[in-house]
Amino acid sequence: MSTTLTPASIQKKTNRIGLEVLNYKGSKTTLCAGCGHNSISERIVECFYEMGIDPWRIAKVSGIGCSSKSPAYFLGQSHGFNGVHGRMPSIATGAILANRNLIGLGVTGDGDTASIGIGQFMHLLRRNVPMIYIIENNGVYGLTKGQFSATADIGSTLKSGAPNELPPFDCCALALQWGATFVARSFSGDKRQLQTILKTAIAHKGLSVIDVISPCVTFNDHQGSTKSYSYVQDHDEALHDLEFVPHYSEIAVEIPEGELHEVDLHDGSRLRIRKFDRFYDPTNRMAALTALEGAEAKGEVLTGVLYLNTSKPSLLEVLNLVDGPLSTLPQDLVRPPATVLSQVMEELT
Ligand SMILES: Cc1ncc(C[n+]2csc(CCOP(=O)(O)OP(=O)(O)O)c2C)c(N)n1
Ligand code: SF4
Ligand SMILES: [Mg+2]
């Protein structure tokens, strides 16, 4: 039996602003097949498409590494800047201050963030720069052939069998301690959890740090590694079940009392948190730090929303920045009049 294509059946699926998923894609990946970073790129495409965000409102920024190459593989119609190794935070801060309407999307690696870029990362945290900061964490410098990074766990081994002897930085613990207002950990292999966390970050108007364990199949996916697919699958301890309810959703679902904890997000969306065996309060920063310490001691990978604070002002509010891009401000607002300039000159003589 032959099927004829009707106009309806060939009609392309579009999101709420009329764009197809193709408008959110980038070039074809050149990363290794099976690299966790590729799955994260796919989630980024899906989330921005599903949430109906204009691609040209997004500024994607990165440093150096396989992870930092990945912005080429998503959001081909967005603004983009591939910076120097570890220096992405200052580029992102400048871009967002210059145009507060942009959605900053930083994609970086554990080497880029926790080794050469640690100083820049700390200042991004203390400033609560409103942007999404994704760490594609594989515990190694993938691009330079798999040396341990500063997030590698003690005792985790290289392919050669050599163990790591230095203690790791936990980027989520640093983010919690130094000022990020949304902190989450996920796994590149957990499609549903990562999607929900990414959508929450898009809705949040403060600094969102998402540490995604993203295995490097070429250099760090063997037995003995604590960042391999099998290790993370076996040791993943999800804190809760998450559901993202977008602000434009019209679906009203009855929630059984006591079952769910709901958090209102800045753009009117909501995050629904369903507890597993114990209640975890993501608004309690100290509890988050304690939970991370406990998980580290047991060799567990704690995933989910560790912390969410929607009341702390972002850098834009602290600076009382004008609405709109600085480049659109009229001359009379940005340039002191001649009388003021001559007064300054007089004071200097
Ligand atoms: C200033 C400087 N120092 C060192 C390097 C070499 N280098 C390139 S990528 C990289 C590490 C990347 O690791 P990571 O950020 O974890 O990304 P991955 O490749 O693992 O995704 C290093 C050390 C460089 N490009 N520039
Ligand atoms: S070397 Fe590792 S991190 Fe780099 S693309 Fe290949 S699998 Fe991914
Ligand atoms: Mg890495």
Short mmCIF file of C-alpha atoms and ligand atoms in Angstrom, two decimals:
data_model
loop_
_atom_site.label_atom_id
_atom_site.label_comp_id
_atom_site.label_asym_id
_atom_site.label_seq_id
_atom_site.Cartn_x
_atom_site.Cartn_y
_atom_site.Cartn_z
CA MET A 1 0.00 0.00 0.00
CA SER A 2 1.50 3.36 -0.96
CA THR A 3 1.29 6.38 1.36
CA THR A 4 0.81 9.86 -0.03
CA LEU A 5 2.29 12.83 1.77
CA THR A 6 -0.36 15.37 2.65
CA PRO A 7 0.66 18.98 3.49
CA ALA A 8 -0.19 18.25 7.15
CA SER A 9 2.12 15.24 7.36
CA ILE A 10 5.10 17.09 5.92
CA GLN A 11 4.49 20.15 8.08
CA LYS A 12 7.51 20.83 10.28
CA LYS A 13 7.04 20.77 14.03
CA THR A 14 7.60 24.18 15.56
CA ASN A 15 7.86 25.55 19.10
CA ARG A 16 5.81 28.34 20.70
CA ILE A 17 7.76 31.06 18.82
CA GLY A 18 7.40 29.24 15.50
CA LEU A 19 10.94 27.86 15.18
CA GLU A 20 11.96 24.33 14.24
CA VAL A 21 14.50 22.29 16.20
CA LEU A 22 16.89 22.86 13.28
CA ASN A 23 17.11 26.52 14.30
CA TYR A 24 18.74 25.39 17.57
CA LYS A 25 21.29 22.98 16.14
CA GLY A 26 24.95 23.67 15.33
CA SER A 27 27.53 22.01 13.13
CA LYS A 28 28.17 18.30 13.13
CA THR A 29 30.24 17.21 16.14
CA THR A 30 33.91 16.34 15.70
CA LEU A 31 34.20 14.89 19.24
CA CYS A 32 34.69 11.14 19.77
CA ALA A 33 31.59 8.97 19.31
CA GLY A 34 30.15 8.27 22.76
CA CYS A 35 31.73 11.32 24.44
CA GLY A 36 29.45 12.58 27.22
CA HIS A 37 29.85 16.14 25.92
CA ASN A 38 27.81 15.20 22.81
CA SER A 39 24.82 14.20 24.97
CA ILE A 40 25.00 17.53 26.81
CA SER A 41 24.95 19.38 23.47
CA GLU A 42 21.80 17.44 22.53
CA ARG A 43 20.11 18.42 25.82
CA ILE A 44 20.99 22.10 25.24
CA VAL A 45 19.38 21.99 21.78
CA GLU A 46 16.23 20.31 23.13
CA CYS A 47 15.81 22.61 26.14
CA PHE A 48 16.16 25.93 24.31
CA TYR A 49 13.89 24.62 21.52
CA GLU A 50 11.25 23.31 23.90
CA MET A 51 11.27 26.49 25.99
CA GLY A 52 10.90 28.63 22.85
CA ILE A 53 13.85 30.95 23.50
CA ASP A 54 15.07 33.12 20.60
CA PRO A 55 18.49 31.69 19.65
CA TRP A 56 19.82 35.22 19.02
CA ARG A 57 19.23 36.12 22.68
CA ILE A 58 21.82 33.55 23.76
CA ALA A 59 25.54 34.29 24.12
CA LYS A 60 27.46 30.99 24.29
CA VAL A 61 30.96 31.31 25.69
CA SER A 62 33.71 28.82 26.38
CA GLY A 63 37.42 28.37 27.03
CA ILE A 64 39.70 25.61 25.68
CA GLY A 65 39.18 21.83 25.71
CA CYS A 66 36.96 19.25 24.00
CA SER A 67 34.12 20.57 26.19
CA SER A 68 34.85 24.15 25.18
CA LYS A 69 34.75 23.13 21.49
CA SER A 70 31.21 21.86 21.90
CA PRO A 71 29.40 25.25 21.53
CA ALA A 72 30.15 24.83 17.80
CA TYR A 73 27.77 21.85 17.84
CA PHE A 74 24.65 23.60 19.18
CA LEU A 75 22.81 26.91 18.80
CA GLY A 76 24.39 27.85 15.47
CA GLN A 77 22.30 31.04 15.30
CA SER A 78 23.40 32.38 18.70
CA HIS A 79 26.23 34.74 19.58
CA GLY A 80 29.42 32.89 20.48
CA PHE A 81 32.94 33.50 21.78
CA ASN A 82 35.61 30.86 22.28
CA GLY A 83 38.05 32.44 24.72
CA VAL A 84 41.50 31.71 26.09
CA HIS A 85 41.92 28.64 28.38
CA GLY A 86 40.17 29.32 31.73
CA ARG A 87 39.23 32.94 30.94
CA MET A 88 35.62 32.45 29.87
CA PRO A 89 34.10 33.93 33.09
CA SER A 90 35.51 37.42 32.47
CA ILE A 91 34.35 37.38 28.84
CA ALA A 92 30.88 36.28 29.94
CA THR A 93 30.72 38.91 32.70
CA GLY A 94 31.63 41.65 30.20
CA ALA A 95 29.10 40.47 27.62
CA ILE A 96 26.26 40.28 30.14
CA LEU A 97 27.05 43.68 31.65
CA ALA A 98 27.14 45.20 28.17
CA ASN A 99 23.78 43.66 27.25
CA ARG A 100 21.67 42.40 30.11
CA ASN A 101 19.06 41.04 27.70
CA LEU A 102 21.41 38.26 26.66
CA ILE A 103 21.16 34.79 28.17
CA GLY A 104 24.73 33.83 29.05
CA LEU A 105 25.54 30.18 28.44
CA GLY A 106 29.03 29.11 29.47
CA VAL A 107 30.16 25.61 28.51
CA THR A 108 33.50 24.54 29.91
CA GLY A 109 35.52 21.62 31.24
CA ASP A 110 36.86 20.53 34.60
CA GLY A 111 40.37 21.48 33.47
CA ASP A 112 39.21 24.85 32.12
CA THR A 113 37.32 25.59 35.37
CA ALA A 114 39.13 23.89 38.25
CA SER A 115 42.74 24.10 37.07
CA ILE A 116 43.82 27.10 34.98
CA GLY A 117 40.50 28.94 35.37
CA ILE A 118 39.91 28.50 39.09
CA GLY A 119 40.56 32.18 39.92
CA GLN A 120 38.14 33.37 37.24
CA PHE A 121 35.54 30.85 38.40
CA MET A 122 35.76 32.10 42.02
CA HIS A 123 35.10 35.70 40.98
CA LEU A 124 32.16 34.64 38.81
CA LEU A 125 30.73 32.92 41.89
CA ARG A 126 31.17 35.83 44.29
CA ARG A 127 29.55 38.18 41.79
CA ASN A 128 26.50 35.95 41.13
CA VAL A 129 26.69 36.83 37.43
CA PRO A 130 23.31 35.89 35.92
CA MET A 131 24.29 33.13 33.51
CA ILE A 132 24.31 29.36 33.06
CA TYR A 133 27.71 27.78 33.69
CA ILE A 134 27.96 24.12 32.63
CA ILE A 135 31.04 22.13 33.64
CA GLU A 136 31.44 19.05 31.42
CA ASN A 137 33.33 17.10 34.06
CA ASN A 138 35.29 14.03 32.95
CA GLY A 139 38.13 14.25 35.51
CA VAL A 140 40.77 14.61 32.81
CA TYR A 141 42.19 17.01 30.23
CA GLY A 142 40.58 15.20 27.28
CA LEU A 143 41.94 17.47 24.55
CA THR A 144 45.58 17.03 25.66
CA LYS A 145 45.33 13.24 25.92
CA GLY A 146 43.90 12.47 29.33
CA GLN A 147 46.04 13.80 32.21
CA PHE A 148 44.23 14.02 35.58
CA SER A 149 42.42 17.30 36.19
CA ALA A 150 41.79 18.91 39.58
CA THR A 151 38.38 17.18 39.85
CA ALA A 152 39.81 13.64 39.68
CA ASP A 153 39.06 11.64 42.84
CA ILE A 154 41.82 10.27 45.06
CA GLY A 155 42.54 6.69 43.99
CA SER A 156 40.94 7.02 40.55
CA THR A 157 43.36 5.54 38.04
CA LEU A 158 44.60 6.47 34.59
CA LYS A 159 44.45 3.89 31.77
CA SER A 160 48.06 3.00 32.64
CA GLY A 161 46.91 2.09 36.18
CA ALA A 162 48.60 5.12 37.82
CA PRO A 163 46.42 6.42 40.67
CA ASN A 164 45.56 10.03 41.42
CA GLU A 165 47.00 10.99 44.77
CA LEU A 166 45.75 14.55 45.15
CA PRO A 167 42.36 15.50 46.63
CA PRO A 168 39.78 16.88 44.18
CA PHE A 169 38.03 20.22 44.03
CA ASP A 170 34.29 19.65 44.16
CA CYS A 171 33.00 22.41 41.86
CA CYS A 172 29.51 22.21 43.40
CA ALA A 173 30.93 22.70 46.90
CA LEU A 174 32.95 25.70 45.67
CA ALA A 175 29.85 27.11 43.99
CA LEU A 176 27.82 26.68 47.19
CA GLN A 177 30.45 28.26 49.36
CA TRP A 178 31.27 31.24 47.17
CA GLY A 179 27.89 32.51 46.00
CA ALA A 180 26.17 30.73 43.09
CA THR A 181 22.39 30.82 43.51
CA PHE A 182 21.53 27.62 41.62
CA VAL A 183 23.82 24.63 42.04
CA ALA A 184 23.13 21.22 40.54
CA ARG A 185 24.96 18.05 39.62
CA SER A 186 23.87 15.67 36.89
CA PHE A 187 25.13 12.93 34.59
CA SER A 188 25.35 13.19 30.80
CA GLY A 189 23.66 9.78 30.63
CA ASP A 190 20.57 10.92 32.57
CA LYS A 191 18.53 12.61 29.87
CA ARG A 192 15.45 13.45 31.94
CA GLN A 193 17.23 14.84 35.00
CA LEU A 194 19.65 16.91 32.92
CA GLN A 195 16.81 18.38 30.85
CA THR A 196 14.92 19.46 33.97
CA ILE A 197 18.02 21.00 35.54
CA LEU A 198 18.87 22.88 32.34
CA LYS A 199 15.36 24.27 32.00
CA THR A 200 15.46 25.41 35.63
CA ALA A 201 18.76 27.17 34.94
CA ILE A 202 17.24 28.93 31.92
CA ALA A 203 14.39 30.18 34.15
CA HIS A 204 16.75 31.28 36.97
CA LYS A 205 18.11 34.84 36.86
CA GLY A 206 21.27 34.36 38.90
CA LEU A 207 24.40 32.25 38.48
CA SER A 208 23.52 28.62 37.74
CA VAL A 209 26.41 26.20 38.12
CA ILE A 210 25.70 22.75 36.69
CA ASP A 211 28.41 20.15 37.14
CA VAL A 212 27.67 17.36 34.69
CA ILE A 213 29.70 14.16 34.97
CA SER A 214 30.47 13.59 31.30
CA PRO A 215 32.66 10.55 30.65
CA CYS A 216 35.63 10.76 28.28
CA VAL A 217 35.35 7.47 26.37
CA THR A 218 38.86 7.74 24.96
CA PHE A 219 40.91 8.45 28.10
CA ASN A 220 38.83 7.92 31.24
CA ASP A 221 36.16 5.24 30.81
CA HIS A 222 38.06 2.18 32.08
CA GLN A 223 37.69 0.14 35.24
CA GLY A 224 39.38 2.02 38.09
CA SER A 225 38.15 5.43 36.91
CA THR A 226 35.49 7.15 39.04
CA LYS A 227 34.28 9.18 36.04
CA SER A 228 33.46 6.24 33.76
CA TYR A 229 29.92 5.48 32.53
CA SER A 230 29.72 2.30 34.59
CA TYR A 231 31.05 3.91 37.81
CA VAL A 232 28.56 6.78 37.60
CA GLN A 233 25.67 4.46 36.72
CA ASP A 234 26.51 2.27 39.73
CA HIS A 235 27.10 5.13 42.21
CA ASP A 236 24.53 7.72 41.10
CA GLU A 237 22.50 8.80 44.15
CA ALA A 238 19.66 11.02 42.93
CA LEU A 239 18.45 13.38 45.66
CA HIS A 240 14.91 13.60 44.32
CA ASP A 241 12.69 13.37 41.29
CA LEU A 242 12.36 16.68 39.46
CA GLU A 243 9.70 18.18 37.23
CA PHE A 244 9.88 21.53 35.47
CA VAL A 245 6.59 23.37 34.89
CA PRO A 246 7.17 26.17 32.36
CA HIS A 247 5.49 29.56 32.90
CA TYR A 248 3.58 29.23 29.62
CA SER A 249 2.14 25.83 30.50
CA GLU A 250 -1.62 25.68 30.85
CA ILE A 251 -1.74 22.25 32.43
CA ALA A 252 -3.02 22.40 35.99
CA VAL A 253 -2.23 19.19 37.84
CA GLU A 254 -3.59 18.44 41.32
CA ILE A 255 -0.71 17.73 43.69
CA PRO A 256 -1.33 15.40 46.63
CA GLU A 257 -0.55 17.37 49.79
CA GLY A 258 2.84 16.75 51.39
CA GLU A 259 4.16 14.86 48.36
CA LEU A 260 5.84 17.70 46.53
CA HIS A 261 7.93 20.72 47.30
CA GLU A 262 7.40 23.50 44.73
CA VAL A 263 9.80 26.38 44.11
CA ASP A 264 8.74 29.47 42.12
CA LEU A 265 11.38 30.51 39.60
CA HIS A 266 12.18 34.03 38.37
CA ASP A 267 10.43 33.76 35.00
CA GLY A 268 7.19 32.40 36.51
CA SER A 269 8.05 28.73 35.90
CA ARG A 270 8.05 26.26 38.78
CA LEU A 271 10.32 23.46 39.88
CA ARG A 272 8.53 20.52 41.44
CA ILE A 273 10.62 18.34 43.71
CA ARG A 274 9.35 14.93 44.71
CA LYS A 275 11.25 13.40 47.58
CA PHE A 276 12.65 9.89 47.58
CA ASP A 277 13.14 8.22 50.98
CA ARG A 278 14.21 11.36 52.85
CA PHE A 279 13.28 15.01 52.44
CA TYR A 280 16.05 17.19 51.07
CA ASP A 281 15.56 20.97 51.30
CA PRO A 282 17.37 22.62 48.33
CA THR A 283 17.08 26.07 49.92
CA ASN A 284 19.39 25.06 52.78
CA ARG A 285 22.99 25.78 51.72
CA MET A 286 24.62 24.16 54.75
CA ALA A 287 22.58 20.99 54.25
CA ALA A 288 23.81 20.88 50.65
CA LEU A 289 27.45 21.09 51.75
CA THR A 290 26.89 18.37 54.34
CA ALA A 291 25.18 16.14 51.77
CA LEU A 292 28.14 16.55 49.39
CA GLU A 293 30.65 15.69 52.12
CA GLY A 294 28.65 12.59 53.06
CA ALA A 295 28.42 11.43 49.44
CA GLU A 296 32.15 11.95 48.87
CA ALA A 297 33.00 9.84 51.90
CA LYS A 298 30.84 6.99 50.52
CA GLY A 299 32.12 7.30 46.95
CA GLU A 300 28.63 8.29 45.74
CA VAL A 301 27.80 10.70 42.95
CA LEU A 302 25.06 12.88 44.40
CA THR A 303 22.86 14.25 41.60
CA GLY A 304 19.92 16.66 41.50
CA VAL A 305 19.30 20.23 42.60
CA LEU A 306 21.67 20.85 45.49
CA TYR A 307 20.77 24.49 46.08
CA LEU A 308 18.35 27.13 44.82
CA ASN A 309 18.16 30.70 46.10
CA THR A 310 15.81 33.01 44.21
CA SER A 311 16.10 35.99 46.56
CA LYS A 312 19.79 36.94 46.44
CA PRO A 313 20.39 39.89 44.06
CA SER A 314 22.43 39.19 40.94
CA LEU A 315 25.36 41.37 39.85
CA LEU A 316 23.01 43.40 37.64
CA GLU A 317 20.85 44.33 40.61
CA VAL A 318 23.84 45.04 42.88
CA LEU A 319 25.21 47.44 40.24
CA ASN A 320 21.75 48.90 39.63
CA LEU A 321 22.45 48.55 35.92
CA VAL A 322 20.21 50.39 33.45
CA ASP A 323 17.64 48.38 31.49
CA GLY A 324 18.65 47.48 27.95
CA PRO A 325 22.00 47.15 26.17
CA LEU A 326 24.64 49.81 26.99
CA SER A 327 25.26 50.32 23.25
CA THR A 328 21.74 51.75 22.87
CA LEU A 329 22.17 54.46 25.51
CA PRO A 330 21.99 57.97 24.00
CA GLN A 331 25.13 60.15 23.94
CA ASP A 332 23.75 62.63 26.47
CA LEU A 333 23.53 59.84 29.06
CA VAL A 334 26.97 58.32 28.57
CA ARG A 335 29.03 61.42 27.75
CA PRO A 336 29.61 64.15 30.34
CA PRO A 337 28.69 67.60 29.02
CA ALA A 338 31.51 70.03 28.05
CA THR A 339 30.96 72.07 31.25
CA VAL A 340 31.74 69.04 33.44
CA LEU A 341 34.83 68.21 31.41
CA SER A 342 36.20 71.77 31.71
CA GLN A 343 35.49 71.68 35.46
CA VAL A 344 37.55 68.46 35.76
CA MET A 345 40.36 70.02 33.72
CA GLU A 346 40.35 73.09 35.97
CA GLU A 347 40.59 70.92 39.06
CA LEU A 348 43.63 69.20 37.60
CA THR A 349 45.56 72.42 36.91
C1 LIG B 1 47.21 28.66 28.39
C2 LIG B 1 47.06 27.21 27.99
N1 LIG B 1 47.59 26.24 28.73
C3 LIG B 1 47.44 24.94 28.40
C4 LIG B 1 46.77 24.61 27.26
C5 LIG B 1 46.64 23.14 26.86
N2 LIG B 1 45.31 22.62 27.07
C6 LIG B 1 44.41 22.60 26.07
S1 LIG B 1 42.95 21.94 26.53
C7 LIG B 1 43.54 21.65 28.10
C8 LIG B 1 42.71 20.98 29.15
C9 LIG B 1 41.27 20.83 28.81
O1 LIG B 1 40.64 20.06 29.81
P1 LIG B 1 39.12 20.25 30.15
O2 LIG B 1 38.81 21.68 30.37
O3 LIG B 1 38.79 19.33 31.26
O4 LIG B 1 38.37 19.85 28.82
P2 LIG B 1 38.11 18.40 28.16
O5 LIG B 1 39.04 18.37 26.98
O6 LIG B 1 38.41 17.36 29.15
O7 LIG B 1 36.68 18.46 27.78
C10 LIG B 1 44.86 22.07 28.23
C11 LIG B 1 45.66 21.95 29.47
C12 LIG B 1 46.21 25.66 26.49
N3 LIG B 1 45.48 25.42 25.38
N4 LIG B 1 46.37 26.94 26.87
S1 SF4 B 2 39.06 12.89 23.97
FE1 SF4 B 2 37.54 12.45 25.56
S2 SF4 B 2 36.65 14.46 26.05
FE2 SF4 B 2 37.68 14.67 24.09
S3 SF4 B 2 36.10 14.27 22.54
FE3 SF4 B 2 37.16 12.32 22.93
S4 SF4 B 2 35.90 11.34 24.50
FE4 SF4 B 2 35.34 13.50 24.51
MG MG B 3 37.96 17.47 31.22
#
